[in-house]
Amino acid sequence: MKQLTILVPDAQTGPNTLSCIVGAYHIFTEANNHYTRQGKKQVFRIELAGVSERSAFVNGLLTIMPQVHIRAVQKTDLIIIPAITSNFKKTEAANTLLVNWILEQYKKGAGVASMCTGAYLLASTGLLDKKSCSIHWNAIDNFKKLFPKVHLKAEKLITDEQGIYTNGGGYSFLNLLIYLVEKYYDRQTAIYCSKIFQIDIDRQTQSDFMIFTGQKAHGDEVIKKAQEYIEKNFYEKISVEQLSRKFTIGRRNFDRRFIKATGNTPIEYLQRVKIESAKKALETTRKTINEVMYEVGYADVKAFREVFRKITGMSPLEYKNKYNKEAAVLY
């Protein structure tokens, strides 16, 4: 029987930490029970491991008592790292032991899965350097600053690379758990768990949940002014040449500074601002797709659809049907 270790952090925890721990324990326990009912042996021995006898959550309202201290776990096969606080700054003393233990276990062959902002703890080990990683879209800017060597794939719901798994934000950790059940048990057990817990088994992206606000905590005041100009005039025809002239910067230098500051090219930034405005219109108004398209500065239906799908993972019509149930779907 394999060993599954669900970590119970004792520092920088957030409200979702507890949800991740309980969710992981519940789903893997049900997967084991499903196997047992079929006359098969359980895949995992499930254990909660922490650095103290009791960890408090939600301002002390709830507590978890880990079954074992992390030092007592000499060998495990799969590690689950729950979400932690989204304003993570550095590995605090209470988490250092967990970070070192994760690194040691991975070297021994353990798989490691982080849920949502648990990626901060995982990245602190160095194991995510030059690897793909997903995280909650609202934590992207802070994560990039702390871990620039990680290949952030925020649009991805799940990443799987060299025995390291990460997932997007919020309660999408449930999708990661179903993914791991399929990987360590089988497809049938994953389908069973997805039905019992009512989780969409084949969801691939979190793009449609992302709210684009633009990275402005970068210190480049000229680029910040350029961003603000784009956000106020996105419905007009704006070229990169026009922007570079307006802010008296050479085209190449403007591109370089813009990418360094925001993580996007000027064109990508403009597209994201346009699509964010289109999303809000589709969510809250009865306007047709064409009306929304023209309002955000597109004249070509095909181009608008392609950019919208690239950013959100779905067509404008699919997005409207999903998020605006009361609007008449007209085209």
mmCIF file of C-alpha atoms in Angstrom:
data_model
loop_
_atom_site.group_PDB
_atom_site.id
_atom_site.type_symbol
_atom_site.label_atom_id
_atom_site.label_comp_id
_atom_site.label_asym_id
_atom_site.label_seq_id
_atom_site.Cartn_x
_atom_site.Cartn_y
_atom_site.Cartn_z
ATOM 1 C CA MET A 1 0.000 0.000 0.000
ATOM 2 C CA LYS A 2 1.224 3.463 -0.925
ATOM 3 C CA GLN A 3 1.488 6.332 1.548
ATOM 4 C CA LEU A 4 -0.412 9.596 1.007
ATOM 5 C CA THR A 5 0.647 12.514 3.197
ATOM 6 C CA ILE A 6 -1.614 15.542 3.462
ATOM 7 C CA LEU A 7 0.337 18.434 4.944
ATOM 8 C CA VAL A 8 -1.068 20.615 7.721
ATOM 9 C CA PRO A 9 0.873 23.923 7.675
ATOM 10 C CA ASP A 10 1.164 25.919 10.873
ATOM 11 C CA ALA A 11 1.950 29.345 9.401
ATOM 12 C CA GLN A 12 0.607 31.631 6.659
ATOM 13 C CA THR A 13 -2.584 29.622 6.420
ATOM 14 C CA GLY A 14 -5.819 30.993 4.963
ATOM 15 C CA PRO A 15 -9.500 30.022 4.973
ATOM 16 C CA ASN A 16 -9.026 27.704 1.991
ATOM 17 C CA THR A 17 -6.249 25.752 3.749
ATOM 18 C CA LEU A 18 -8.761 23.828 5.804
ATOM 19 C CA SER A 19 -11.020 23.180 2.792
ATOM 20 C CA CYS A 20 -8.115 21.669 0.848
ATOM 21 C CA ILE A 21 -7.082 19.388 3.724
ATOM 22 C CA VAL A 22 -10.610 18.112 4.394
ATOM 23 C CA GLY A 23 -11.404 17.809 0.674
ATOM 24 C CA ALA A 24 -8.283 15.764 -0.031
ATOM 25 C CA TYR A 25 -8.913 13.459 2.920
ATOM 26 C CA HIS A 26 -12.578 12.990 1.960
ATOM 27 C CA ILE A 27 -12.034 12.254 -1.746
ATOM 28 C CA PHE A 28 -9.102 9.878 -1.327
ATOM 29 C CA THR A 29 -10.930 8.057 1.475
ATOM 30 C CA GLU A 30 -13.916 7.584 -0.835
ATOM 31 C CA ALA A 31 -11.630 6.366 -3.632
ATOM 32 C CA ASN A 32 -10.155 3.794 -1.223
ATOM 33 C CA ASN A 33 -13.641 2.704 -0.145
ATOM 34 C CA HIS A 34 -14.736 2.339 -3.771
ATOM 35 C CA TYR A 35 -11.770 0.060 -4.419
ATOM 36 C CA THR A 36 -12.559 -1.989 -1.316
ATOM 37 C CA ARG A 37 -16.171 -2.506 -2.409
ATOM 38 C CA GLN A 38 -14.868 -3.961 -5.659
ATOM 39 C CA GLY A 39 -12.708 -6.439 -3.804
ATOM 40 C CA LYS A 40 -9.506 -4.544 -4.541
ATOM 41 C CA LYS A 41 -6.867 -3.434 -2.075
ATOM 42 C CA GLN A 42 -6.825 0.191 -0.983
ATOM 43 C CA VAL A 43 -4.274 2.246 -2.913
ATOM 44 C CA PHE A 44 -3.293 4.695 -0.167
ATOM 45 C CA ARG A 45 -2.777 4.809 3.536
ATOM 46 C CA ILE A 46 -3.867 8.397 4.210
ATOM 47 C CA GLU A 47 -2.206 10.468 6.912
ATOM 48 C CA LEU A 48 -2.285 14.114 7.983
ATOM 49 C CA ALA A 49 1.182 15.330 8.944
ATOM 50 C CA GLY A 50 2.171 18.659 10.479
ATOM 51 C CA VAL A 51 4.775 20.464 12.542
ATOM 52 C CA SER A 52 2.740 20.859 15.729
ATOM 53 C CA GLU A 53 0.144 18.943 17.713
ATOM 54 C CA ARG A 54 -2.615 21.377 16.783
ATOM 55 C CA SER A 55 -2.982 23.876 13.930
ATOM 56 C CA ALA A 56 -5.550 26.666 14.111
ATOM 57 C CA PHE A 57 -7.487 28.040 11.137
ATOM 58 C CA VAL A 58 -9.984 30.849 10.455
ATOM 59 C CA ASN A 59 -8.741 33.023 13.345
ATOM 60 C CA GLY A 60 -8.745 30.081 15.730
ATOM 61 C CA LEU A 61 -12.357 29.155 15.023
ATOM 62 C CA LEU A 62 -11.350 25.701 13.764
ATOM 63 C CA THR A 63 -8.364 23.478 14.488
ATOM 64 C CA ILE A 64 -6.838 20.321 13.068
ATOM 65 C CA MET A 65 -4.741 17.878 15.037
ATOM 66 C CA PRO A 66 -2.318 16.182 12.610
ATOM 67 C CA GLN A 67 -2.092 12.426 13.067
ATOM 68 C CA VAL A 68 1.684 12.473 12.964
ATOM 69 C CA HIS A 69 4.590 14.909 13.178
ATOM 70 C CA ILE A 70 6.328 15.450 9.860
ATOM 71 C CA ARG A 71 9.646 14.190 11.239
ATOM 72 C CA ALA A 72 8.070 10.760 11.829
ATOM 73 C CA VAL A 73 7.295 10.304 8.116
ATOM 74 C CA GLN A 74 10.428 8.772 6.687
ATOM 75 C CA LYS A 75 8.996 7.774 3.314
ATOM 76 C CA THR A 76 5.833 8.708 1.424
ATOM 77 C CA ASP A 77 4.563 8.277 -2.132
ATOM 78 C CA LEU A 78 2.367 11.336 -2.666
ATOM 79 C CA ILE A 79 2.333 14.690 -0.859
ATOM 80 C CA ILE A 80 -0.640 17.053 -0.908
ATOM 81 C CA ILE A 81 0.148 20.705 -0.130
ATOM 82 C CA PRO A 82 -2.989 22.732 0.693
ATOM 83 C CA ALA A 83 -3.578 26.377 -0.165
ATOM 84 C CA ILE A 84 -2.016 28.963 2.130
ATOM 85 C CA THR A 85 -2.439 32.727 2.447
ATOM 86 C CA SER A 86 -2.321 34.646 -0.823
ATOM 87 C CA ASN A 87 -0.080 37.399 0.616
ATOM 88 C CA PHE A 88 2.780 34.939 1.112
ATOM 89 C CA LYS A 89 6.116 36.770 1.358
ATOM 90 C CA LYS A 90 8.749 34.259 2.379
ATOM 91 C CA THR A 91 9.023 30.876 3.994
ATOM 92 C CA GLU A 92 8.387 31.481 7.656
ATOM 93 C CA ALA A 93 10.175 29.450 10.347
ATOM 94 C CA ALA A 94 7.141 27.240 10.974
ATOM 95 C CA ASN A 95 7.094 26.238 7.310
ATOM 96 C CA THR A 96 10.831 25.698 6.853
ATOM 97 C CA LEU A 97 10.614 22.161 8.193
ATOM 98 C CA LEU A 98 7.858 21.361 5.691
ATOM 99 C CA VAL A 99 9.846 22.838 2.797
ATOM 100 C CA ASN A 100 12.948 20.792 3.608
ATOM 101 C CA TRP A 101 10.892 17.635 4.116
ATOM 102 C CA ILE A 102 9.095 18.040 0.771
ATOM 103 C CA LEU A 103 12.422 18.402 -1.022
ATOM 104 C CA GLU A 104 13.833 15.332 0.715
ATOM 105 C CA GLN A 105 10.777 13.193 -0.093
ATOM 106 C CA TYR A 106 10.733 14.245 -3.744
ATOM 107 C CA LYS A 107 14.349 13.144 -4.068
ATOM 108 C CA LYS A 108 13.241 9.773 -2.677
ATOM 109 C CA GLY A 109 10.614 9.436 -5.407
ATOM 110 C CA ALA A 110 7.455 10.996 -3.934
ATOM 111 C CA GLY A 111 4.978 12.848 -6.121
ATOM 112 C CA VAL A 112 4.116 16.361 -4.914
ATOM 113 C CA ALA A 113 0.827 18.164 -5.575
ATOM 114 C CA SER A 114 0.075 21.756 -4.575
ATOM 115 C CA MET A 115 -3.409 23.208 -4.405
ATOM 116 C CA CYS A 116 -3.998 26.826 -5.407
ATOM 117 C CA THR A 117 -1.627 29.064 -3.395
ATOM 118 C CA GLY A 118 0.054 25.993 -1.927
ATOM 119 C CA ALA A 119 2.311 26.574 -4.949
ATOM 120 C CA TYR A 120 4.112 29.202 -2.831
ATOM 121 C CA LEU A 121 5.235 26.525 -0.421
ATOM 122 C CA LEU A 122 6.156 24.180 -3.262
ATOM 123 C CA ALA A 123 8.090 26.895 -5.105
ATOM 124 C CA SER A 124 10.039 27.625 -1.912
ATOM 125 C CA THR A 125 11.677 24.199 -2.303
ATOM 126 C CA GLY A 126 13.110 25.137 -5.699
ATOM 127 C CA LEU A 127 11.387 22.148 -7.285
ATOM 128 C CA LEU A 128 9.275 24.384 -9.525
ATOM 129 C CA ASP A 129 12.241 26.246 -11.017
ATOM 130 C CA LYS A 130 12.016 26.007 -14.829
ATOM 131 C CA LYS A 131 8.826 23.966 -14.517
ATOM 132 C CA SER A 132 5.202 24.794 -15.302
ATOM 133 C CA CYS A 133 2.955 25.944 -12.488
ATOM 134 C CA SER A 134 -0.655 27.057 -12.130
ATOM 135 C CA ILE A 135 -1.991 29.191 -9.299
ATOM 136 C CA HIS A 136 -4.951 31.426 -8.484
ATOM 137 C CA TRP A 137 -5.111 34.252 -11.036
ATOM 138 C CA ASN A 138 -5.239 36.810 -8.213
ATOM 139 C CA ALA A 139 -1.835 35.683 -6.905
ATOM 140 C CA ILE A 140 -0.004 35.892 -10.237
ATOM 141 C CA ASP A 141 1.848 39.203 -9.768
ATOM 142 C CA ASN A 142 3.100 38.438 -6.268
ATOM 143 C CA PHE A 143 4.131 34.917 -7.252
ATOM 144 C CA LYS A 144 6.118 36.147 -10.267
ATOM 145 C CA LYS A 145 8.074 38.562 -8.083
ATOM 146 C CA LEU A 146 8.967 35.905 -5.522
ATOM 147 C CA PHE A 147 9.657 33.048 -7.945
ATOM 148 C CA PRO A 148 10.756 34.442 -11.342
ATOM 149 C CA LYS A 149 12.333 31.123 -12.390
ATOM 150 C CA VAL A 150 8.973 29.328 -12.396
ATOM 151 C CA HIS A 151 7.094 29.034 -15.696
ATOM 152 C CA LEU A 152 3.713 30.320 -14.593
ATOM 153 C CA LYS A 153 0.746 28.962 -16.583
ATOM 154 C CA ALA A 154 -2.138 30.712 -14.873
ATOM 155 C CA GLU A 155 -4.637 29.804 -17.589
ATOM 156 C CA LYS A 156 -4.066 26.097 -16.929
ATOM 157 C CA LEU A 157 -6.290 24.346 -14.449
ATOM 158 C CA ILE A 158 -3.720 21.603 -13.786
ATOM 159 C CA THR A 159 -0.026 21.160 -14.573
ATOM 160 C CA ASP A 160 1.754 17.796 -14.467
ATOM 161 C CA GLU A 161 5.532 17.739 -14.875
ATOM 162 C CA GLN A 162 8.090 15.269 -13.549
ATOM 163 C CA GLY A 163 5.923 14.062 -10.689
ATOM 164 C CA ILE A 164 4.957 17.598 -9.636
ATOM 165 C CA TYR A 165 1.340 18.721 -9.901
ATOM 166 C CA THR A 166 -0.173 22.178 -9.413
ATOM 167 C CA ASN A 167 -3.624 23.620 -9.961
ATOM 168 C CA GLY A 168 -5.464 26.927 -10.265
ATOM 169 C CA GLY A 169 -7.374 28.842 -7.671
ATOM 170 C CA GLY A 170 -10.272 28.556 -5.295
ATOM 171 C CA TYR A 171 -12.131 25.271 -5.205
ATOM 172 C CA SER A 172 -10.564 24.024 -8.431
ATOM 173 C CA PHE A 173 -8.373 21.934 -6.115
ATOM 174 C CA LEU A 174 -11.231 19.429 -6.383
ATOM 175 C CA ASN A 175 -10.391 18.980 -10.068
ATOM 176 C CA LEU A 176 -6.771 18.267 -9.160
ATOM 177 C CA LEU A 177 -7.898 15.625 -6.655
ATOM 178 C CA ILE A 178 -10.018 13.878 -9.308
ATOM 179 C CA TYR A 179 -7.033 14.060 -11.686
ATOM 180 C CA LEU A 180 -4.809 12.389 -9.078
ATOM 181 C CA VAL A 181 -7.431 9.728 -8.358
ATOM 182 C CA GLU A 182 -7.413 8.812 -12.046
ATOM 183 C CA LYS A 183 -3.613 8.762 -12.078
ATOM 184 C CA TYR A 184 -3.166 6.609 -8.964
ATOM 185 C CA TYR A 185 -6.345 4.495 -9.138
ATOM 186 C CA ASP A 186 -8.066 4.359 -12.543
ATOM 187 C CA ARG A 187 -10.471 6.224 -14.803
ATOM 188 C CA GLN A 188 -13.519 4.388 -13.439
ATOM 189 C CA THR A 189 -12.734 5.416 -9.862
ATOM 190 C CA ALA A 190 -12.186 9.008 -10.963
ATOM 191 C CA ILE A 191 -15.578 9.027 -12.708
ATOM 192 C CA TYR A 192 -17.207 7.528 -9.613
ATOM 193 C CA CYS A 193 -15.675 10.199 -7.338
ATOM 194 C CA SER A 194 -16.590 12.985 -9.759
ATOM 195 C CA LYS A 195 -20.227 11.832 -9.620
ATOM 196 C CA ILE A 196 -20.309 11.366 -5.847
ATOM 197 C CA PHE A 197 -18.791 14.809 -5.216
ATOM 198 C CA GLN A 198 -20.347 16.396 -8.349
ATOM 199 C CA ILE A 199 -17.080 17.655 -9.820
ATOM 200 C CA ASP A 200 -16.591 18.329 -13.543
ATOM 201 C CA ILE A 201 -14.047 15.623 -14.352
ATOM 202 C CA ASP A 202 -12.573 16.967 -17.594
ATOM 203 C CA ARG A 203 -12.331 20.686 -16.946
ATOM 204 C CA GLN A 204 -9.040 21.917 -18.431
ATOM 205 C CA THR A 205 -8.847 25.679 -17.920
ATOM 206 C CA GLN A 206 -9.575 28.451 -15.446
ATOM 207 C CA SER A 207 -9.295 31.184 -18.087
ATOM 208 C CA ASP A 208 -12.963 32.149 -18.020
ATOM 209 C CA PHE A 209 -12.733 32.821 -14.264
ATOM 210 C CA MET A 210 -9.830 35.244 -14.549
ATOM 211 C CA ILE A 211 -10.417 38.970 -14.035
ATOM 212 C CA PHE A 212 -7.785 41.069 -15.790
ATOM 213 C CA THR A 213 -6.723 44.093 -13.759
ATOM 214 C CA GLY A 214 -3.247 44.723 -15.149
ATOM 215 C CA GLN A 215 0.039 44.577 -13.290
ATOM 216 C CA LYS A 216 0.903 48.085 -12.084
ATOM 217 C CA ALA A 217 3.142 47.440 -9.064
ATOM 218 C CA HIS A 218 6.296 47.537 -11.149
ATOM 219 C CA GLY A 219 7.793 51.002 -10.560
ATOM 220 C CA ASP A 220 8.006 52.081 -14.222
ATOM 221 C CA GLU A 221 5.916 55.252 -14.168
ATOM 222 C CA VAL A 222 6.030 55.793 -17.943
ATOM 223 C CA ILE A 223 4.715 52.299 -18.638
ATOM 224 C CA LYS A 224 2.085 52.771 -15.946
ATOM 225 C CA LYS A 225 0.866 55.881 -17.773
ATOM 226 C CA ALA A 226 0.812 53.899 -21.012
ATOM 227 C CA GLN A 227 -1.313 51.218 -19.322
ATOM 228 C CA GLU A 228 -3.729 53.843 -18.034
ATOM 229 C CA TYR A 229 -3.951 55.371 -21.505
ATOM 230 C CA ILE A 230 -4.776 51.964 -23.018
ATOM 231 C CA GLU A 231 -7.415 51.289 -20.359
ATOM 232 C CA LYS A 232 -9.140 54.634 -21.001
ATOM 233 C CA ASN A 233 -8.974 54.487 -24.818
ATOM 234 C CA PHE A 234 -9.061 50.752 -25.615
ATOM 235 C CA TYR A 235 -12.117 51.133 -27.916
ATOM 236 C CA GLU A 236 -10.103 53.327 -30.296
ATOM 237 C CA LYS A 237 -7.497 52.183 -32.796
ATOM 238 C CA ILE A 238 -4.227 52.170 -30.861
ATOM 239 C CA SER A 239 -0.927 51.087 -32.369
ATOM 240 C CA VAL A 240 2.323 50.373 -30.566
ATOM 241 C CA GLU A 241 4.027 52.999 -32.730
ATOM 242 C CA GLN A 242 1.465 55.557 -31.558
ATOM 243 C CA LEU A 243 2.060 54.642 -27.917
ATOM 244 C CA SER A 244 5.849 54.749 -28.180
ATOM 245 C CA ARG A 245 5.664 58.183 -29.842
ATOM 246 C CA LYS A 246 3.195 59.477 -27.279
ATOM 247 C CA PHE A 247 5.506 58.546 -24.434
ATOM 248 C CA THR A 248 8.689 59.461 -26.364
ATOM 249 C CA ILE A 249 10.293 56.029 -26.177
ATOM 250 C CA GLY A 250 11.796 54.104 -29.082
ATOM 251 C CA ARG A 251 9.595 51.247 -30.316
ATOM 252 C CA ARG A 252 11.971 48.427 -29.312
ATOM 253 C CA ASN A 253 12.706 49.944 -25.921
ATOM 254 C CA PHE A 254 8.984 50.536 -25.334
ATOM 255 C CA ASP A 255 8.183 46.890 -26.083
ATOM 256 C CA ARG A 256 10.993 45.693 -23.839
ATOM 257 C CA ARG A 257 9.984 47.891 -20.899
ATOM 258 C CA PHE A 258 6.299 47.086 -21.298
ATOM 259 C CA ILE A 259 6.894 43.328 -21.256
ATOM 260 C CA LYS A 260 9.269 43.592 -18.288
ATOM 261 C CA ALA A 261 6.749 45.654 -16.309
ATOM 262 C CA THR A 262 3.481 43.890 -17.133
ATOM 263 C CA GLY A 263 4.349 40.429 -18.414
ATOM 264 C CA ASN A 264 2.460 41.215 -21.640
ATOM 265 C CA THR A 265 3.347 42.852 -24.929
ATOM 266 C CA PRO A 266 1.494 46.129 -25.552
ATOM 267 C CA ILE A 267 -0.757 44.354 -28.085
ATOM 268 C CA GLU A 268 -1.538 41.523 -25.639
ATOM 269 C CA TYR A 269 -2.322 44.074 -22.939
ATOM 270 C CA LEU A 270 -4.670 45.963 -25.247
ATOM 271 C CA GLN A 271 -6.399 42.697 -26.213
ATOM 272 C CA ARG A 272 -6.878 41.708 -22.574
ATOM 273 C CA VAL A 273 -8.347 45.093 -21.675
ATOM 274 C CA LYS A 274 -10.759 44.874 -24.627
ATOM 275 C CA ILE A 275 -11.837 41.333 -23.785
ATOM 276 C CA GLU A 276 -12.285 42.150 -20.089
ATOM 277 C CA SER A 277 -14.661 44.942 -21.082
ATOM 278 C CA ALA A 278 -16.450 42.583 -23.484
ATOM 279 C CA LYS A 279 -16.819 39.968 -20.742
ATOM 280 C CA LYS A 280 -18.482 42.459 -18.402
ATOM 281 C CA ALA A 281 -20.905 43.541 -21.135
ATOM 282 C CA LEU A 282 -21.784 39.936 -21.946
ATOM 283 C CA GLU A 283 -22.329 39.179 -18.252
ATOM 284 C CA THR A 284 -24.529 42.150 -17.406
ATOM 285 C CA THR A 285 -26.331 43.430 -20.527
ATOM 286 C CA ARG A 286 -28.678 42.189 -23.246
ATOM 287 C CA LYS A 287 -26.403 43.487 -26.007
ATOM 288 C CA THR A 288 -25.709 41.198 -28.940
ATOM 289 C CA ILE A 289 -22.259 39.776 -29.647
ATOM 290 C CA ASN A 290 -21.846 42.204 -32.554
ATOM 291 C CA GLU A 291 -22.805 45.207 -30.431
ATOM 292 C CA VAL A 292 -20.279 44.246 -27.762
ATOM 293 C CA MET A 293 -17.629 43.567 -30.395
ATOM 294 C CA TYR A 294 -17.987 47.057 -31.929
ATOM 295 C CA GLU A 295 -18.056 48.758 -28.519
ATOM 296 C CA VAL A 296 -14.669 47.321 -27.522
ATOM 297 C CA GLY A 297 -13.076 48.305 -30.825
ATOM 298 C CA TYR A 298 -13.290 45.230 -33.051
ATOM 299 C CA ALA A 299 -14.756 45.336 -36.551
ATOM 300 C CA ASP A 300 -13.891 41.787 -37.624
ATOM 301 C CA VAL A 301 -16.089 39.060 -36.133
ATOM 302 C CA LYS A 302 -13.550 36.313 -36.765
ATOM 303 C CA ALA A 303 -10.714 38.252 -35.111
ATOM 304 C CA PHE A 304 -12.898 39.080 -32.097
ATOM 305 C CA ARG A 305 -13.913 35.435 -31.655
ATOM 306 C CA GLU A 306 -10.332 34.195 -31.966
ATOM 307 C CA VAL A 307 -8.943 36.642 -29.387
ATOM 308 C CA PHE A 308 -11.892 36.072 -27.034
ATOM 309 C CA ARG A 309 -11.423 32.292 -27.175
ATOM 310 C CA LYS A 310 -7.659 32.597 -26.751
ATOM 311 C CA ILE A 311 -8.085 34.595 -23.523
ATOM 312 C CA THR A 312 -11.178 32.957 -22.001
ATOM 313 C CA GLY A 313 -11.106 29.451 -23.445
ATOM 314 C CA MET A 314 -14.592 29.803 -24.961
ATOM 315 C CA SER A 315 -16.460 31.717 -27.652
ATOM 316 C CA PRO A 316 -18.314 34.978 -26.868
ATOM 317 C CA LEU A 317 -21.647 33.193 -27.299
ATOM 318 C CA GLU A 318 -20.627 30.338 -24.987
ATOM 319 C CA TYR A 319 -19.459 32.875 -22.409
ATOM 320 C CA LYS A 320 -22.737 34.802 -22.590
ATOM 321 C CA ASN A 321 -24.790 31.622 -22.253
ATOM 322 C CA LYS A 322 -22.758 30.574 -19.212
ATOM 323 C CA TYR A 323 -22.659 33.836 -17.279
ATOM 324 C CA ASN A 324 -25.787 35.722 -18.342
ATOM 325 C CA LYS A 325 -28.731 33.387 -17.970
ATOM 326 C CA GLU A 326 -31.330 36.168 -18.010
ATOM 327 C CA ALA A 327 -30.146 37.849 -21.189
ATOM 328 C CA ALA A 328 -31.808 36.909 -24.464
ATOM 329 C CA VAL A 329 -29.161 35.271 -26.631
ATOM 330 C CA LEU A 330 -29.352 37.268 -29.829
ATOM 331 C CA TYR A 331 -26.911 37.407 -32.680
#
